[in-house]
C-alpha cells in the first residue's frame, strides 16, 4: 500500500511563493507553458509571484497532455501510463498575428518555463520538452533565426525514483526546480479532493510526514 | 472605496462542488473551455466533480483572453478594460488528428462549458461566446454539418451590475450558472494573494459579508 500524502491549497500556494525568487533569478521566464490538467493551478498561482517590476504578468499558455493508460481516471499516482496523448497544443496569438501558424515562432529566443504539478515517471515532461524543442527548431530553421530558446521546468513535487523519461542534461543540471522532493508516495492534491475539509484534516494529521 | 471580499481556495473548491450537480444535470458538458488566467483554477477543480460514471474526465481546453486596459496589472476589479485580446485560442488535438486545422470541428454538436472566475462587465464572456460560435458556424458550414452546438457558462461569481457585454438570450435564460451573485464588490481571489494566511484571516473576519 502506497503512503498517501495530502497537499493543501495553501501548501501549493506557499510552494509557488517560495520557489518564485529562484525562478526569477535563475530561469528569468518570459512565458509559462502549463501542462494541463495538473499544471493549471500551480501555473496560475506562480504567475502572481513572477510579476515583473513594471507590473506586467507573464503570459500562460496551456498544453494538454495525458498519459494514455490513465486518461481520465484522475489517479495518475496509482498506475502511471506510458504513452503521452496530446489534448491541446500551442496556439499562441498576439494582437498582430491572429493566425495560429505563427504560434511556435513566438517561442524562439525566449526563456520558457514549463509547469506541471508532479514529476512522477518523467514521461510527460520528456514529451513536452522534446516536442517543444522540435517545434522550435523547425520554426527557427524555417525563419532563419538562430536565437537560443531556453526551456526550464518547475514542478511542485519530484518523486525520487527511477524515471522512465529523460530530460536534457542542461535542464536537469541548471534549469529544473522541484519545490519538494519526495519518496515514491501517493500525492493527493487538493483539486482532486471530494471533501476539502476532510482533506485538510488529513493533511494536518500527517504532521511532520508532510512534504 | 470599493468593498473587498476575500475568497479562499476552499471557498472556490466548495462553490465548484455545489455547482457540479446542476451543471451535469442541466448543461451535460462534454468539453470544458477555461478562460485563462482566471478560469484555470475553477475549471480544474470543477473537472473533478464532473467525472463521468465511467470514470472519465471531461477534457479541458484553455483559451487566453485579457482585457486590454488591464493586461498584466492583475487587478481587473479596479479598472475593467474594454478591449479583449486573444493570448491563446483553441488547438484541440485528438490522437487521430494531429493537425490544428481540425481544432474547431471537434466542438461541433457538443455541449461546451465555458468557465471563468468572474462575470464582471461581461465583456470577456461576450467575446468568448461570440468568437466560439462564429468559428463553429464557419466550420459547420465548411464541413456540411448541422448538429447544434450548445455553449453554457459557469462562473464562480456574477456581479449584479450594468454589463457592457451581452450574451445570447438562450444562454442567459437556461445555460448560465454563477455559483454566487454579488454586488459590485472587489473580489479578492486566493491565487492573487501574497500572504495566503493573512488572506484567509481576512476572509474569516468578513463573516456574514462573505460570498
XYZ file of C-alpha atoms in Angstrom:
422
model
C 0.000 0.000 0.000
C 1.474 3.275 -1.111
C 1.609 6.014 1.519
C -0.769 8.881 0.803
C 0.469 12.417 1.347
C -2.119 15.183 1.451
C -1.216 18.554 -0.032
C -3.477 21.515 0.760
C -4.202 24.503 -1.475
C -2.241 26.692 0.904
C 0.697 24.264 0.672
C 0.591 24.620 -3.117
C 0.351 28.399 -2.815
C 3.344 28.549 -0.483
C 5.437 26.174 -2.593
C 4.886 28.500 -5.556
C 5.685 31.558 -3.467
C 8.916 30.192 -2.022
C 10.081 28.976 -5.443
C 9.393 32.230 -7.287
C 12.576 34.155 -6.345
C 14.806 31.335 -7.597
C 12.763 31.001 -10.768
C 13.012 34.734 -11.436
C 16.703 34.802 -10.631
C 17.864 31.660 -12.420
C 15.356 30.993 -15.203
C 14.110 34.537 -15.942
C 10.964 33.210 -17.612
C 9.246 35.270 -20.283
C 6.454 32.772 -20.908
C 4.842 29.999 -18.883
C 3.650 26.804 -20.505
C 1.255 24.975 -18.195
C 0.822 21.264 -18.724
C -2.857 20.594 -18.125
C -4.743 19.449 -16.128
C -2.216 19.274 -13.243
C -0.156 22.297 -14.218
C -3.044 24.770 -14.473
C -3.312 25.569 -10.789
C 0.396 25.886 -9.901
C 0.986 27.876 -13.097
C -1.745 30.382 -12.278
C -0.584 30.782 -8.683
C 3.061 31.033 -9.672
C 2.253 33.795 -12.171
C 1.186 36.047 -9.290
C 4.657 35.727 -7.787
C 6.527 36.226 -11.054
C 5.077 39.653 -11.747
C 7.618 41.905 -13.410
C 8.808 45.174 -11.815
C 6.664 47.018 -14.396
C 3.631 45.181 -13.018
C 3.186 43.050 -16.116
C 2.132 39.456 -15.875
C 3.929 36.692 -17.692
C 1.575 35.087 -20.173
C 0.460 31.491 -19.554
C -0.069 29.127 -22.455
C -1.684 25.792 -21.775
C -0.957 22.482 -23.378
C -2.981 19.408 -22.591
C -1.101 16.168 -22.175
C -2.372 12.957 -20.722
C -0.744 9.644 -20.043
C -2.785 7.241 -22.103
C -3.254 4.379 -19.646
C -4.879 6.637 -17.103
C -6.508 9.079 -19.458
C -9.454 10.162 -17.409
C -9.050 8.103 -14.290
C -7.715 11.058 -12.357
C -5.453 8.880 -10.263
C -2.123 9.044 -12.044
C -0.223 8.054 -8.909
C -1.679 4.596 -8.886
C -0.826 3.406 -12.351
C 1.253 5.847 -14.327
C 0.671 5.455 -18.042
C 3.382 5.206 -20.610
C 2.033 6.849 -23.734
C 1.541 10.592 -23.879
C -1.511 11.894 -25.729
C -1.842 15.478 -26.878
C -5.178 17.016 -25.939
C -4.176 20.593 -26.704
C -1.063 22.108 -28.170
C 0.146 25.651 -28.577
C -1.722 28.286 -30.441
C -0.129 31.462 -29.278
C -1.675 34.571 -30.689
C -0.609 38.138 -30.425
C -2.542 41.222 -31.324
C -0.547 41.447 -34.517
C -0.854 37.818 -35.554
C -4.240 36.202 -35.498
C -3.044 33.186 -37.414
C -2.091 30.108 -35.466
C 0.706 29.242 -37.863
C 2.896 31.734 -36.058
C 2.290 30.096 -32.711
C 5.628 28.410 -32.306
C 7.674 31.288 -33.699
C 6.789 33.310 -30.615
C 8.787 30.869 -28.529
C 12.045 31.406 -30.413
C 14.764 33.016 -28.332
C 12.626 33.108 -25.204
C 13.114 31.768 -21.709
C 10.172 29.426 -21.287
C 9.072 27.888 -18.020
C 7.188 24.589 -18.252
C 4.974 23.989 -15.213
C 3.398 20.771 -14.005
C 2.284 19.583 -10.582
C 4.459 16.496 -10.297
C 7.450 14.842 -11.892
C 6.497 11.214 -11.395
C 7.831 8.937 -14.146
C 9.079 11.996 -16.107
C 7.308 10.649 -19.216
C 5.073 13.702 -19.678
C 7.879 16.192 -19.077
C 10.157 14.406 -21.526
C 7.418 14.523 -24.135
C 6.697 18.220 -23.552
C 10.350 19.276 -23.750
C 11.114 17.089 -26.759
C 8.130 18.221 -28.770
C 8.530 21.881 -27.908
C 12.242 21.806 -28.744
C 11.470 20.062 -32.022
C 8.793 22.584 -32.975
C 11.052 25.495 -32.087
C 13.978 24.038 -34.053
C 11.798 23.534 -37.108
C 10.381 27.049 -36.960
C 13.810 28.576 -36.312
C 15.199 26.897 -39.384
C 12.215 27.893 -41.477
C 12.542 31.519 -40.416
C 16.328 31.608 -40.489
C 16.530 32.566 -36.832
C 19.318 31.463 -34.532
C 18.453 32.793 -31.069
C 18.747 30.240 -28.311
C 15.481 29.161 -26.710
C 15.803 28.063 -23.099
C 13.318 25.700 -21.536
C 13.191 25.386 -17.776
C 10.936 23.274 -15.581
C 9.057 23.906 -12.365
C 7.101 21.223 -10.531
C 5.630 21.222 -7.045
C 6.946 17.732 -6.337
C 9.579 15.486 -7.800
C 9.425 11.849 -6.826
C 12.863 10.456 -6.170
C 12.504 7.230 -8.122
C 13.681 5.586 -11.283
C 12.374 7.649 -14.189
C 11.053 6.318 -17.464
C 11.548 9.634 -19.201
C 14.736 11.629 -19.548
C 15.396 15.332 -19.848
C 18.295 17.164 -21.490
C 21.344 17.363 -19.166
C 21.288 21.141 -19.446
C 17.790 21.283 -17.966
C 18.419 18.705 -15.240
C 21.613 20.430 -14.153
C 20.626 24.055 -14.196
C 17.061 24.736 -15.239
C 14.986 22.310 -13.196
C 13.290 23.199 -9.943
C 11.087 20.978 -7.812
C 9.727 22.792 -4.766
C 9.868 19.471 -2.876
C 11.455 16.107 -3.488
C 9.545 13.150 -2.096
C 9.863 9.408 -1.971
C 7.513 7.384 -4.164
C 4.398 8.348 -2.210
C 0.872 8.939 -3.493
C 0.474 12.701 -3.619
C -3.119 13.777 -3.026
C -3.631 17.225 -4.488
C -6.493 19.339 -3.178
C -8.209 19.759 -6.562
C -8.866 16.005 -6.549
C -10.466 16.067 -3.089
C -14.180 15.420 -2.765
C -14.347 16.741 0.797
C -11.809 19.530 1.084
C -12.205 19.911 4.856
C -11.540 16.222 5.394
C -8.555 16.589 3.044
C -7.216 19.468 5.149
C -7.712 17.458 8.342
C -5.770 14.541 6.912
C -3.037 16.937 5.811
C -2.847 18.451 9.296
C -2.687 14.982 10.886
C 0.254 13.826 8.827
C 2.317 16.487 10.621
C 5.993 16.062 10.058
C 5.433 13.496 7.321
C 4.061 16.256 5.106
C 6.012 17.390 2.100
C -13.667 52.868 -1.846
C -14.887 49.552 -3.200
C -15.532 46.873 -0.601
C -13.068 43.986 -0.777
C -14.392 40.464 -0.426
C -11.882 37.704 0.243
C -12.473 34.309 -1.317
C -10.426 31.361 -0.031
C -9.271 28.333 -2.015
C -11.668 26.187 -0.033
C -14.500 28.605 -0.892
C -13.639 28.182 -4.580
C -13.475 24.407 -4.158
C -16.874 24.300 -2.450
C -18.500 26.613 -5.000
C -17.370 24.228 -7.746
C -18.585 21.215 -5.787
C -22.044 22.600 -5.054
C -22.498 23.744 -8.671
C -21.469 20.460 -10.272
C -24.772 18.544 -9.935
C -26.710 21.347 -11.672
C -24.067 21.613 -14.387
C -24.193 17.862 -15.007
C -27.959 17.804 -14.944
C -28.741 20.903 -16.997
C -25.727 21.533 -19.234
C -24.372 17.978 -19.648
C -20.945 19.288 -20.670
C -18.722 17.185 -22.916
C -15.858 19.668 -23.025
C -14.685 22.484 -20.767
C -13.179 25.649 -22.185
C -11.298 27.531 -19.475
C -10.761 31.238 -19.985
C -7.274 31.931 -18.688
C -5.838 33.093 -16.403
C -8.883 33.344 -14.049
C -10.704 30.292 -15.348
C -7.824 27.817 -14.990
C -8.294 27.087 -11.306
C -12.110 26.775 -11.157
C -12.055 24.733 -14.378
C -9.547 22.252 -12.972
C -11.398 21.911 -9.677
C -14.783 21.627 -11.367
C -13.490 18.829 -13.584
C -13.022 16.626 -10.519
C -16.729 16.960 -9.738
C -17.887 16.412 -13.303
C -16.361 12.984 -13.637
C -18.495 10.690 -15.736
C -19.994 7.452 -14.367
C -17.391 5.557 -16.418
C -14.685 7.440 -14.509
C -13.637 9.512 -17.495
C -12.639 13.113 -17.107
C -14.041 15.832 -19.297
C -11.229 17.393 -21.281
C -10.255 20.990 -20.525
C -9.160 23.295 -23.309
C -7.703 26.652 -22.383
C -8.093 29.927 -24.173
C -6.253 33.027 -23.073
C -8.197 36.256 -23.089
C -7.247 39.511 -21.467
C -8.983 42.825 -21.184
C -6.574 45.199 -22.840
C -6.601 48.099 -20.376
C -5.519 45.878 -17.533
C -3.456 43.433 -19.490
C -0.925 42.438 -16.930
C -1.960 44.519 -13.954
C -3.668 41.577 -12.319
C -6.288 43.789 -10.729
C -9.241 43.580 -13.100
C -11.695 44.594 -10.394
C -10.268 48.065 -10.151
C -10.438 49.208 -13.744
C -12.080 46.728 -16.057
C -10.768 47.072 -19.593
C -12.898 47.260 -22.656
C -10.944 45.545 -25.395
C -10.431 41.806 -25.385
C -7.077 40.486 -26.551
C -6.530 36.870 -27.554
C -3.451 35.364 -25.953
C -4.271 31.779 -26.824
C -7.043 30.210 -28.866
C -8.168 26.656 -29.421
C -5.967 23.981 -30.811
C -7.763 20.830 -29.938
C -5.970 17.702 -30.954
C -7.050 14.142 -30.826
C -4.978 11.065 -31.300
C -6.349 10.765 -34.797
C -5.838 14.368 -35.825
C -2.507 15.991 -35.188
C -3.285 18.971 -37.338
C -4.596 22.086 -35.682
C -6.873 22.907 -38.583
C -9.363 20.431 -37.198
C -9.437 22.116 -33.833
C -12.781 23.821 -34.115
C -14.520 20.919 -35.830
C -14.274 18.952 -32.590
C -16.639 21.430 -30.988
C -19.451 20.844 -33.473
C -22.545 19.271 -31.931
C -21.055 19.239 -28.448
C -22.228 20.642 -25.138
C -19.425 23.003 -24.198
C -18.996 24.599 -20.801
C -17.100 27.902 -20.724
C -15.534 28.561 -17.324
C -14.218 31.815 -15.891
C -13.810 33.058 -12.345
C -15.995 36.151 -12.550
C -18.624 37.762 -14.739
C -17.790 41.411 -14.133
C -18.552 43.627 -17.136
C -19.372 40.527 -19.242
C -17.018 41.818 -21.958
C -14.738 38.768 -21.909
C -17.600 36.275 -21.822
C -19.355 38.012 -24.719
C -16.150 37.846 -26.725
C -15.566 34.173 -25.933
C -19.101 33.096 -26.839
C -19.238 35.242 -29.984
C -15.915 34.064 -31.338
C -16.500 30.416 -30.494
C -19.967 30.465 -32.068
C -18.543 32.167 -35.159
C -15.734 29.612 -35.501
C -18.136 26.714 -35.027
C -20.608 28.142 -37.568
C -17.844 28.584 -40.129
C -16.519 25.078 -39.638
C -20.009 23.551 -39.654
C -20.755 25.182 -42.990
C -17.410 24.142 -44.402
C -17.949 20.545 -43.368
C -21.658 20.459 -44.209
C -22.583 19.564 -40.641
C -25.768 20.684 -38.955
C -25.610 19.438 -35.363
C -26.431 22.051 -32.767
C -23.553 23.152 -30.574
C -24.595 24.315 -27.115
C -22.452 26.715 -25.130
C -23.080 27.099 -21.428
C -21.297 29.257 -18.878
C -20.100 28.697 -15.334
C -18.545 31.412 -13.215
C -17.798 31.479 -9.504
C -19.224 34.977 -9.136
C -21.519 37.183 -11.146
C -21.554 40.850 -10.231
C -25.066 42.229 -10.281
C -24.308 45.429 -12.193
C -24.837 47.012 -15.557
C -22.976 44.900 -18.093
C -21.019 46.171 -21.079
C -21.158 42.832 -22.803
C -24.221 40.822 -23.739
C -24.811 37.104 -24.081
C -27.331 35.234 -26.247
C -30.764 35.075 -24.581
C -30.672 31.302 -24.762
C -27.546 31.199 -22.621
C -28.710 33.816 -20.129
C -32.061 32.094 -19.656
C -31.083 28.481 -19.428
C -27.388 27.788 -19.741
C -25.739 30.252 -17.380
C -24.725 29.428 -13.830
C -22.991 31.691 -11.338
C -22.267 29.945 -8.049
C -22.787 33.297 -6.298
C -24.214 36.652 -7.283
C -22.615 39.639 -5.591
C -22.938 43.384 -5.607
C -20.208 45.363 -7.332
C -17.537 44.446 -4.768
C -13.830 43.854 -5.312
C -13.412 40.084 -5.283
C -10.017 39.026 -3.972
C -9.225 35.552 -5.233
C -6.682 33.468 -3.330
C -4.333 32.986 -6.297
C -3.685 36.744 -6.237
C -2.801 36.750 -2.542
C 0.778 37.408 -1.490
C 0.236 36.172 2.065
C -2.319 33.368 1.903
C -2.676 33.068 5.664
C -3.439 36.773 6.008
C -5.882 36.350 3.120
C -7.631 33.510 4.959
C -7.767 35.593 8.165
C -9.381 38.483 6.298
C -11.845 36.047 4.734
C -12.738 34.611 8.147
C -13.193 38.111 9.597
C -15.657 39.213 6.970
C -18.042 36.608 8.379
C -21.527 37.015 7.087
C -20.434 39.526 4.458
C -18.667 36.731 2.612
C -19.989 35.483 -0.686
